[in-house]
Each structure stands twice: as structure tokens, then as C-alpha cells.
PDB file of C-alpha atoms in Angstrom:
ATOM      1  CA  SER Z   1      -0.439  -0.403  -0.373  1.00 74.00           C
ATOM      2  CA  ALA Z   2       0.846   3.817  -0.628  1.00 84.00           C
ATOM      3  CA  VAL Z   3       1.266   6.068   2.017  1.00 91.00           C
ATOM      4  CA  ILE Z   4       0.038   9.945   1.011  1.00 95.00           C
ATOM      5  CA  SER Z   5      -0.271  12.947   2.508  1.00 95.00           C
ATOM      6  CA  GLN Z   6      -2.526  15.183   1.411  1.00 97.00           C
ATOM      7  CA  LYS Z   7      -2.690  19.253   2.216  1.00 97.00           C
ATOM      8  CA  PRO Z   8      -4.760  20.986   3.102  1.00 97.00           C
ATOM      9  CA  SER Z   9      -6.517  19.187   5.688  1.00 96.00           C
ATOM     10  CA  ARG Z  10      -9.437  21.080   5.797  1.00 96.00           C
ATOM     11  CA  ASP Z  11      -9.688  24.866   4.723  1.00 97.00           C
ATOM     12  CA  ILE Z  12     -11.867  27.624   4.820  1.00 97.00           C
ATOM     13  CA  CYS Z  13     -12.525  29.389   1.507  1.00 96.00           C
ATOM     14  CA  GLN Z  14     -14.610  32.856   0.057  1.00 97.00           C
ATOM     15  CA  ARG Z  15     -16.132  32.844  -2.149  1.00 97.00           C
ATOM     16  CA  GLY Z  16     -14.523  34.153  -5.687  1.00 97.00           C
ATOM     17  CA  THR Z  17     -11.208  32.761  -4.567  1.00 97.00           C
ATOM     18  CA  SER Z  18      -9.130  29.460  -6.232  1.00 97.00           C
ATOM     19  CA  LEU Z  19      -7.204  26.855  -3.937  1.00 97.00           C
ATOM     20  CA  THR Z  20      -4.585  24.452  -3.951  1.00 98.00           C
ATOM     21  CA  ILE Z  21      -4.273  21.144  -3.760  1.00 98.00           C
ATOM     22  CA  GLN Z  22      -1.231  19.164  -3.007  1.00 98.00           C
ATOM     23  CA  CYS Z  23      -0.623  15.528  -3.030  1.00 97.00           C
ATOM     24  CA  GLN Z  24       2.603  13.504  -1.805  1.00 97.00           C
ATOM     25  CA  VAL Z  25       3.071   9.351  -2.518  1.00 95.00           C
ATOM     26  CA  ASP Z  26       5.631   8.081  -1.120  1.00 94.00           C
ATOM     27  CA  SER Z  27       6.533   5.639  -3.959  1.00 91.00           C
ATOM     28  CA  GLN Z  28       6.165   6.268  -7.151  1.00 90.00           C
ATOM     29  CA  VAL Z  29       3.126   6.149  -9.075  1.00 88.00           C
ATOM     30  CA  THR Z  30       2.625   5.964 -12.778  1.00 85.00           C
ATOM     31  CA  MET Z  31      -0.527   7.615 -12.069  1.00 85.00           C
ATOM     32  CA  MET Z  32      -2.537   9.092  -9.550  1.00 92.00           C
ATOM     33  CA  PHE Z  33      -6.490  10.223  -9.143  1.00 93.00           C
ATOM     34  CA  TRP Z  34      -8.758  12.841  -7.548  1.00 96.00           C
ATOM     35  CA  TYR Z  35     -11.777  12.310  -7.290  1.00 96.00           C
ATOM     36  CA  ARG Z  36     -15.129  15.197  -5.281  1.00 97.00           C
ATOM     37  CA  GLN Z  37     -17.961  13.664  -2.074  1.00 95.00           C
ATOM     38  CA  GLN Z  38     -20.058  16.000  -1.549  1.00 92.00           C
ATOM     39  CA  PRO Z  39     -21.623  16.410   2.667  1.00 86.00           C
ATOM     40  CA  GLY Z  40     -22.894  12.657   1.869  1.00 84.00           C
ATOM     41  CA  GLN Z  41     -22.530  11.985  -1.080  1.00 89.00           C
ATOM     42  CA  SER Z  42     -20.263   8.808  -2.557  1.00 92.00           C
ATOM     43  CA  LEU Z  43     -17.056   9.818  -5.124  1.00 94.00           C
ATOM     44  CA  THR Z  44     -16.810  11.221  -7.641  1.00 94.00           C
ATOM     45  CA  LEU Z  45     -13.935  11.532 -10.553  1.00 93.00           C
ATOM     46  CA  ILE Z  46     -12.376  14.082 -11.465  1.00 95.00           C
ATOM     47  CA  ALA Z  47      -9.526  13.588 -13.459  1.00 95.00           C
ATOM     48  CA  THR Z  48      -6.544  11.241 -14.141  1.00 92.00           C
ATOM     49  CA  ALA Z  49      -3.350  12.601 -13.404  1.00 92.00           C
ATOM     50  CA  ASN Z  50      -0.864  11.583 -15.813  1.00 85.00           C
ATOM     51  CA  GLN Z  51       2.561  12.213 -15.733  1.00 82.00           C
ATOM     52  CA  GLY Z  52       4.331  13.787 -18.278  1.00 81.00           C
ATOM     53  CA  SER Z  53       1.119  14.402 -20.312  1.00 84.00           C
ATOM     54  CA  GLU Z  54      -1.863  16.295 -19.600  1.00 88.00           C
ATOM     55  CA  ALA Z  55      -4.986  15.343 -16.615  1.00 93.00           C
ATOM     56  CA  THR Z  56      -8.192  13.226 -18.659  1.00 92.00           C
ATOM     57  CA  TYR Z  57     -10.825  15.210 -17.513  1.00 95.00           C
ATOM     58  CA  GLU Z  58     -14.449  13.349 -16.526  1.00 93.00           C
ATOM     59  CA  SER Z  59     -16.931  14.825 -17.763  1.00 92.00           C
ATOM     60  CA  GLY Z  60     -18.867  17.302 -16.121  1.00 94.00           C
ATOM     61  CA  PHE Z  61     -15.409  18.885 -14.645  1.00 96.00           C
ATOM     62  CA  VAL Z  62     -12.545  20.993 -17.039  1.00 96.00           C
ATOM     63  CA  ILE Z  63      -9.806  21.947 -16.318  1.00 96.00           C
ATOM     64  CA  ASP Z  64     -10.465  25.535 -16.106  1.00 97.00           C
ATOM     65  CA  LYS Z  65     -12.274  25.332 -12.910  1.00 98.00           C
ATOM     66  CA  PHE Z  66      -9.889  21.620 -11.987  1.00 98.00           C
ATOM     67  CA  PRO Z  67      -6.183  22.885 -13.677  1.00 97.00           C
ATOM     68  CA  ILE Z  68      -4.270  20.070 -12.253  1.00 96.00           C
ATOM     69  CA  SER Z  69      -0.648  19.413 -11.693  1.00 94.00           C
ATOM     70  CA  ARG Z  70       1.685  16.421 -12.132  1.00 94.00           C
ATOM     71  CA  PRO Z  71       5.218  17.082 -12.308  1.00 92.00           C
ATOM     72  CA  ASN Z  72       7.077  13.639 -10.826  1.00 92.00           C
ATOM     73  CA  LEU Z  73       5.795  10.575 -10.153  1.00 92.00           C
ATOM     74  CA  THR Z  74       5.705  10.607  -5.864  1.00 94.00           C
ATOM     75  CA  PHE Z  75       2.794  14.901  -6.922  1.00 95.00           C
ATOM     76  CA  SER Z  76      -0.155  16.383  -7.816  1.00 96.00           C
ATOM     77  CA  THR Z  77      -2.103  19.393  -7.089  1.00 97.00           C
ATOM     78  CA  LEU Z  78      -5.563  19.939  -7.799  1.00 98.00           C
ATOM     79  CA  THR Z  79      -6.416  23.833  -7.576  1.00 98.00           C
ATOM     80  CA  VAL Z  80     -10.097  24.221  -7.208  1.00 98.00           C
ATOM     81  CA  SER Z  81     -10.679  27.846  -9.082  1.00 98.00           C
ATOM     82  CA  ASN Z  82     -13.172  31.067  -9.052  1.00 97.00           C
ATOM     83  CA  MET Z  83     -14.919  28.624  -5.828  1.00 97.00           C
ATOM     84  CA  SER Z  84     -18.243  28.703  -5.451  1.00 97.00           C
ATOM     85  CA  PRO Z  85     -20.379  27.018  -2.045  1.00 96.00           C
ATOM     86  CA  GLU Z  86     -20.978  24.523  -4.781  1.00 95.00           C
ATOM     87  CA  ASP Z  87     -17.445  23.468  -4.100  1.00 97.00           C
ATOM     88  CA  SER Z  88     -17.755  22.832  -0.825  1.00 96.00           C
ATOM     89  CA  SER Z  89     -16.606  18.955  -0.650  1.00 97.00           C
ATOM     90  CA  ILE Z  90     -14.046  17.041   0.150  1.00 97.00           C
ATOM     91  CA  TYR Z  91     -11.363  16.201  -2.401  1.00 98.00           C
ATOM     92  CA  LEU Z  92      -9.861  13.259  -2.607  1.00 97.00           C
ATOM     93  CA  CYS Z  93      -6.436  12.221  -3.844  1.00 96.00           C
ATOM     94  CA  SER Z  94      -5.802   8.306  -5.021  1.00 94.00           C
ATOM     95  CA  VAL Z  95      -2.843   6.261  -6.268  1.00 91.00           C
ATOM     96  CA  SER Z  96      -3.714   2.094  -7.111  1.00 83.00           C
ATOM     97  CA  GLY Z  97      -2.591  -0.476  -5.428  1.00 72.00           C
ATOM     98  CA  GLN Z  98      -1.055  -2.796  -7.663  1.00 65.00           C
ATOM     99  CA  PRO Z  99      -0.775  -2.679 -11.056  1.00 61.00           C
ATOM    100  CA  ASN Z 100      -3.795  -3.614 -13.599  1.00 56.00           C
ATOM    101  CA  THR Z 101      -5.470  -4.190 -10.073  1.00 59.00           C
ATOM    102  CA  GLY Z 102      -6.856  -1.224  -9.767  1.00 70.00           C
ATOM    103  CA  GLU Z 103      -7.512  -1.114  -5.870  1.00 83.00           C
ATOM    104  CA  LEU Z 104      -7.536   2.529  -5.130  1.00 89.00           C
ATOM    105  CA  PHE Z 105      -5.685   3.960  -1.882  1.00 92.00           C
ATOM    106  CA  PHE Z 106      -6.408   7.450  -0.649  1.00 94.00           C
ATOM    107  CA  GLY Z 107      -5.685  10.217   0.976  1.00 95.00           C
ATOM    108  CA  GLU Z 108      -7.344  11.872   4.554  1.00 95.00           C
ATOM    109  CA  GLY Z 109      -8.463  14.248   1.807  1.00 96.00           C
ATOM    110  CA  SER Z 110      -8.812  18.104   1.606  1.00 97.00           C
ATOM    111  CA  ARG Z 111     -12.069  19.260   3.747  1.00 96.00           C
ATOM    112  CA  LEU Z 112     -12.891  22.876   1.142  1.00 97.00           C
ATOM    113  CA  THR Z 113     -16.001  25.264   2.126  1.00 97.00           C
ATOM    114  CA  VAL Z 114     -16.765  27.977   0.749  1.00 97.00           C
ATOM    115  CA  LEU Z 115     -18.417  30.887   1.965  1.00 95.00           C
TER     116      LEU Z 115
ATOM    117  CA  GLY L   1     -22.434   5.104 -18.831  1.00 69.00           C
ATOM    118  CA  GLN L   2     -22.170   3.165 -15.623  1.00 73.00           C
ATOM    119  CA  GLN L   3     -24.505   3.553 -12.755  1.00 86.00           C
ATOM    120  CA  VAL L   4     -24.013   1.638  -9.855  1.00 92.00           C
ATOM    121  CA  MET L   5     -26.828   1.455  -7.169  1.00 95.00           C
ATOM    122  CA  GLN L   6     -26.427   0.567  -3.795  1.00 96.00           C
ATOM    123  CA  ILE L   7     -28.915   0.137  -1.251  1.00 96.00           C
ATOM    124  CA  PRO L   8     -29.798   0.745   1.820  1.00 97.00           C
ATOM    125  CA  GLN L   9     -29.095   3.530   2.073  1.00 95.00           C
ATOM    126  CA  TYR L  10     -29.313   4.067   5.600  1.00 96.00           C
ATOM    127  CA  GLN L  11     -29.267   1.130   8.148  1.00 97.00           C
ATOM    128  CA  HIS L  12     -29.268   0.918  11.962  1.00 97.00           C
ATOM    129  CA  VAL L  13     -28.810  -2.339  13.655  1.00 97.00           C
ATOM    130  CA  GLN L  14     -28.276  -3.363  17.679  1.00 97.00           C
ATOM    131  CA  GLU L  15     -24.934  -4.453  17.669  1.00 97.00           C
ATOM    132  CA  GLY L  16     -24.930  -8.254  17.896  1.00 97.00           C
ATOM    133  CA  GLU L  17     -27.202  -8.298  14.732  1.00 98.00           C
ATOM    134  CA  ASP L  18     -26.205  -8.732  11.174  1.00 98.00           C
ATOM    135  CA  PHE L  19     -26.099  -6.994   8.386  1.00 97.00           C
ATOM    136  CA  THR L  20     -26.077  -6.979   4.725  1.00 98.00           C
ATOM    137  CA  THR L  21     -25.495  -4.211   1.794  1.00 98.00           C
ATOM    138  CA  TYR L  22     -26.264  -5.046  -2.044  1.00 98.00           C
ATOM    139  CA  CYS L  23     -24.853  -3.274  -5.146  1.00 97.00           C
ATOM    140  CA  ASN L  24     -25.709  -3.985  -8.568  1.00 97.00           C
ATOM    141  CA  SER L  25     -24.689  -2.463 -11.672  1.00 94.00           C
ATOM    142  CA  SER L  26     -26.327  -1.650 -14.732  1.00 89.00           C
ATOM    143  CA  THR L  27     -23.354  -3.114 -16.885  1.00 89.00           C
ATOM    144  CA  THR L  28     -21.398  -6.057 -16.290  1.00 91.00           C
ATOM    145  CA  LEU L  29     -18.186  -5.368 -14.410  1.00 91.00           C
ATOM    146  CA  SER L  30     -14.992  -6.452 -14.269  1.00 89.00           C
ATOM    147  CA  ASN L  31     -14.086  -5.905 -11.122  1.00 91.00           C
ATOM    148  CA  ILE L  32     -16.289  -5.269  -8.280  1.00 94.00           C
ATOM    149  CA  GLN L  33     -14.443  -3.518  -5.323  1.00 94.00           C
ATOM    150  CA  TRP L  34     -15.756  -3.018  -0.983  1.00 97.00           C
ATOM    151  CA  TYR L  35     -14.797  -0.418   0.475  1.00 97.00           C
ATOM    152  CA  LYS L  36     -15.013   1.279   4.107  1.00 98.00           C
ATOM    153  CA  GLN L  37     -15.764   5.083   5.441  1.00 96.00           C
ATOM    154  CA  ARG L  38     -15.287   5.402   9.013  1.00 96.00           C
ATOM    155  CA  PRO L  39     -16.996   9.082  10.045  1.00 92.00           C
ATOM    156  CA  GLY L  40     -14.878  12.117   8.828  1.00 90.00           C
ATOM    157  CA  GLY L  41     -12.104   9.361   7.146  1.00 93.00           C
ATOM    158  CA  HIS L  42     -11.211   8.462   3.959  1.00 94.00           C
ATOM    159  CA  PRO L  43     -12.493   5.222   2.129  1.00 95.00           C
ATOM    160  CA  VAL L  44     -10.398   2.064   3.038  1.00 95.00           C
ATOM    161  CA  PHE L  45      -9.879  -0.630   0.342  1.00 94.00           C
ATOM    162  CA  LEU L  46     -11.332  -3.845   1.750  1.00 96.00           C
ATOM    163  CA  ILE L  47     -11.533  -6.497  -1.232  1.00 95.00           C
ATOM    164  CA  GLN L  48     -11.740  -7.190  -4.506  1.00 93.00           C
ATOM    165  CA  LEU L  49     -14.070  -9.858  -6.039  1.00 94.00           C
ATOM    166  CA  VAL L  50     -13.126 -10.580  -9.762  1.00 92.00           C
ATOM    167  CA  LYS L  51     -14.402 -13.802 -10.165  1.00 94.00           C
ATOM    168  CA  SER L  52     -18.612 -13.992 -10.893  1.00 96.00           C
ATOM    169  CA  GLY L  53     -19.484 -16.165  -8.246  1.00 97.00           C
ATOM    170  CA  GLU L  54     -16.556 -15.498  -5.983  1.00 97.00           C
ATOM    171  CA  VAL L  55     -17.984 -15.185  -2.442  1.00 98.00           C
ATOM    172  CA  LYS L  56     -14.070 -14.265   0.207  1.00 97.00           C
ATOM    173  CA  LYS L  57     -14.855 -13.608   3.317  1.00 97.00           C
ATOM    174  CA  GLN L  58     -12.801 -11.632   6.219  1.00 97.00           C
ATOM    175  CA  LYS L  59     -14.222 -13.011   9.790  1.00 97.00           C
ATOM    176  CA  ARG L  60     -16.649 -11.496   9.753  1.00 98.00           C
ATOM    177  CA  LEU L  61     -17.665 -10.387   6.896  1.00 98.00           C
ATOM    178  CA  THR L  62     -18.672 -12.100   3.737  1.00 98.00           C
ATOM    179  CA  PHE L  63     -18.451 -10.597   0.218  1.00 98.00           C
ATOM    180  CA  GLN L  64     -19.972 -12.027  -2.414  1.00 98.00           C
ATOM    181  CA  PHE L  65     -19.665 -11.424  -6.765  1.00 97.00           C
ATOM    182  CA  GLY L  66     -23.300 -12.433  -8.457  1.00 96.00           C
ATOM    183  CA  GLU L  67     -22.652 -14.701 -11.779  1.00 95.00           C
ATOM    184  CA  ALA L  68     -23.701 -12.607 -13.640  1.00 94.00           C
ATOM    185  CA  LYS L  69     -20.991  -9.924 -12.915  1.00 94.00           C
ATOM    186  CA  LYS L  70     -23.515  -6.670 -12.397  1.00 94.00           C
ATOM    187  CA  ASN L  71     -24.259  -7.240  -8.357  1.00 96.00           C
ATOM    188  CA  SER L  72     -22.957  -7.709  -5.162  1.00 98.00           C
ATOM    189  CA  SER L  73     -22.927  -7.988  -1.400  1.00 98.00           C
ATOM    190  CA  LEU L  74     -21.397  -7.369   2.143  1.00 98.00           C
ATOM    191  CA  HIS L  75     -22.727  -8.979   4.923  1.00 98.00           C
ATOM    192  CA  ILE L  76     -21.197  -8.256   8.338  1.00 98.00           C
ATOM    193  CA  THR L  77     -22.598 -10.769  10.784  1.00 98.00           C
ATOM    194  CA  ALA L  78     -21.753  -9.454  14.723  1.00 98.00           C
ATOM    195  CA  THR L  79     -22.113  -6.653  13.615  1.00 98.00           C
ATOM    196  CA  GLN L  80     -20.407  -4.733  16.885  1.00 97.00           C
ATOM    197  CA  THR L  81     -19.651  -0.917  17.403  1.00 96.00           C
ATOM    198  CA  THR L  82     -16.485  -1.265  15.627  1.00 97.00           C
ATOM    199  CA  ASP L  83     -17.764  -1.291  12.406  1.00 97.00           C
ATOM    200  CA  VAL L  84     -19.684   1.316  12.649  1.00 98.00           C
ATOM    201  CA  GLY L  85     -18.699   3.807   8.528  1.00 97.00           C
ATOM    202  CA  THR L  86     -20.301   3.599   5.227  1.00 97.00           C
ATOM    203  CA  TYR L  87     -19.132   1.194   3.307  1.00 98.00           C
ATOM    204  CA  PHE L  88     -19.096   1.714  -1.140  1.00 97.00           C
ATOM    205  CA  CYS L  89     -18.821  -1.028  -3.419  1.00 97.00           C
ATOM    206  CA  ALA L  90     -17.161   0.026  -6.900  1.00 95.00           C
ATOM    207  CA  GLY L  91     -18.073  -1.370 -10.354  1.00 92.00           C
ATOM    208  CA  GLY L  92     -14.542  -1.133 -12.144  1.00 84.00           C
ATOM    209  CA  ASN L  93     -12.518  -2.944 -14.772  1.00 66.00           C
ATOM    210  CA  ALA L  94      -8.643  -3.276 -14.815  1.00 47.00           C
ATOM    211  CA  GLY L  95      -6.169  -2.500 -17.308  1.00 45.00           C
ATOM    212  CA  GLY L  96      -6.804  -1.285 -20.200  1.00 42.00           C
ATOM    213  CA  THR L  97      -8.006   2.868 -20.897  1.00 46.00           C
ATOM    214  CA  SER L  98     -10.157   2.674 -18.057  1.00 49.00           C
ATOM    215  CA  TYR L  99      -6.725   1.264 -15.559  1.00 52.00           C
ATOM    216  CA  GLY L 100      -8.326   2.930 -11.570  1.00 56.00           C
ATOM    217  CA  LYS L 101     -11.599   4.119 -13.050  1.00 74.00           C
ATOM    218  CA  LEU L 102     -13.529   3.136 -10.071  1.00 87.00           C
ATOM    219  CA  THR L 103     -17.438   3.905 -10.554  1.00 90.00           C
ATOM    220  CA  PHE L 104     -19.005   4.079  -7.052  1.00 94.00           C
ATOM    221  CA  GLY L 105     -22.177   3.111  -5.145  1.00 95.00           C
ATOM    222  CA  GLN L 106     -23.377   5.975  -2.470  1.00 95.00           C
ATOM    223  CA  GLY L 107     -22.721   3.903   0.203  1.00 96.00           C
ATOM    224  CA  THR L 108     -24.889   2.594   2.691  1.00 97.00           C
ATOM    225  CA  ILE L 109     -24.256   4.741   6.651  1.00 97.00           C
ATOM    226  CA  LEU L 110     -24.039   1.449   9.185  1.00 98.00           C
ATOM    227  CA  THR L 111     -24.447   2.974  12.141  1.00 97.00           C
ATOM    228  CA  VAL L 112     -25.078  -0.205  15.752  1.00 97.00           C
ATOM    229  CA  HIS L 113     -26.278   1.161  18.783  1.00 95.00           C
ATOM    230  CA  PRO L 114     -25.104  -1.149  21.807  1.00 91.00           C
TER     231      PRO L 114
END
């Protein structure tokens, strides 16, 4: 299993501002995944972050709103841009445990509240 | 797109009672995974089922994957207060272009009264 550290763990933000969430993994991984979990809801995949290429976004999520960086095999950032109260969620970074088996290991999440 | 439905949404049990949550997919799955999320925590991987009709056990937890690979269940025998949390199923495809892309069910919130 991988150890995943996320920062910040929580933040309160003002409407219209942007916040960048950092995700650090203790081992090199090919793909990192960013999920959103809205209050009391399930997990929704935002995008897959690949090192050396553009992130792949899921339907309903766009790069202008959620720009992602992946500068190396152990680190990624997700920015939530021009935030509104609807962006209040837990944002989770995750990686796969083994090649081609797909189970996910999650960071502890970043809980954002937008006022 | 693929949809994964999970029932019930909530389950309240007395300690010692059994608990079951069910998961149904709109499409045939390559695998199904189960996760547990404690209150205030992050999802933690429990198990993965790959084979049609597969049954796996982890102590008091029994996981089943349907013959058609479209449904699954998690059964907990004699619940304990430590079982409290939200249980998610997640349908996915291993390898290929869908590597790591899971569709999560809505989750079942389990509360256990001592």
C-alpha cells in the first residue's frame, strides 16, 4: 500500500478565490486520481493525472475549473478555481495499489468549505 | 454511462445483529471493490472480487460477486460498534484505458447501537 499525504486537510475559503491542494505519495506511481465527495455523497472521479501529459477529465469537469499538475511520479496538485459554495466538498487524492488490479488507496482528503 | 446503485442508504442495527448491503450495476463489471469510510475519515480498501460467483470472507465480513458480474453484496455477521461507517461498493475495469477508473455506489451508512 502507498502512504498518501494531502495538504491542506481543511480550509475555509471565500467565494471567487482559488485553492490548490497538494498530494504527495511515498512511492512512484504512474497515475494519480482526484475524487470529489460532496457532503453525505459518494465519490466522483474528477480527473486522472498522468506524469508528463495532460490530465484526463471526466464528464462534467473541465481543466479551467480544476487545473491539475503532475510534475513527477510522486506529486500532484489540484486547484479549485473561482470557488462557489457548490464547491464545498472533500477532495481526495488516490493511487492504485498494484499494476492492473485497480484497488485504490486514498489520502486523508482536503475538506473545503466555501462561504 | 455505467451506474452503480447501492441499497440501503442507511442501516441502523443493534450490536450483535447482522447487516447486509447490496450493490447493482447497470453494466457487467470486470471487478467489484468494497471500501469502508469511518466517520470523518477517508475510504479504505477492503477487498476486490473478480470472478463470477466469487465469495470471499474476512473474519465476520462476507463478500459475494454475482454470477452475471452485475451485483454484489457485503454481509457482516454479529455487528460490533467498530463496524460503524459508510460502506461503498465500486465497480471497475482492471487494466486498459479504464485502469483505476471506478464507479462508486452511493454508500450504505451503518450505525450500530451498543
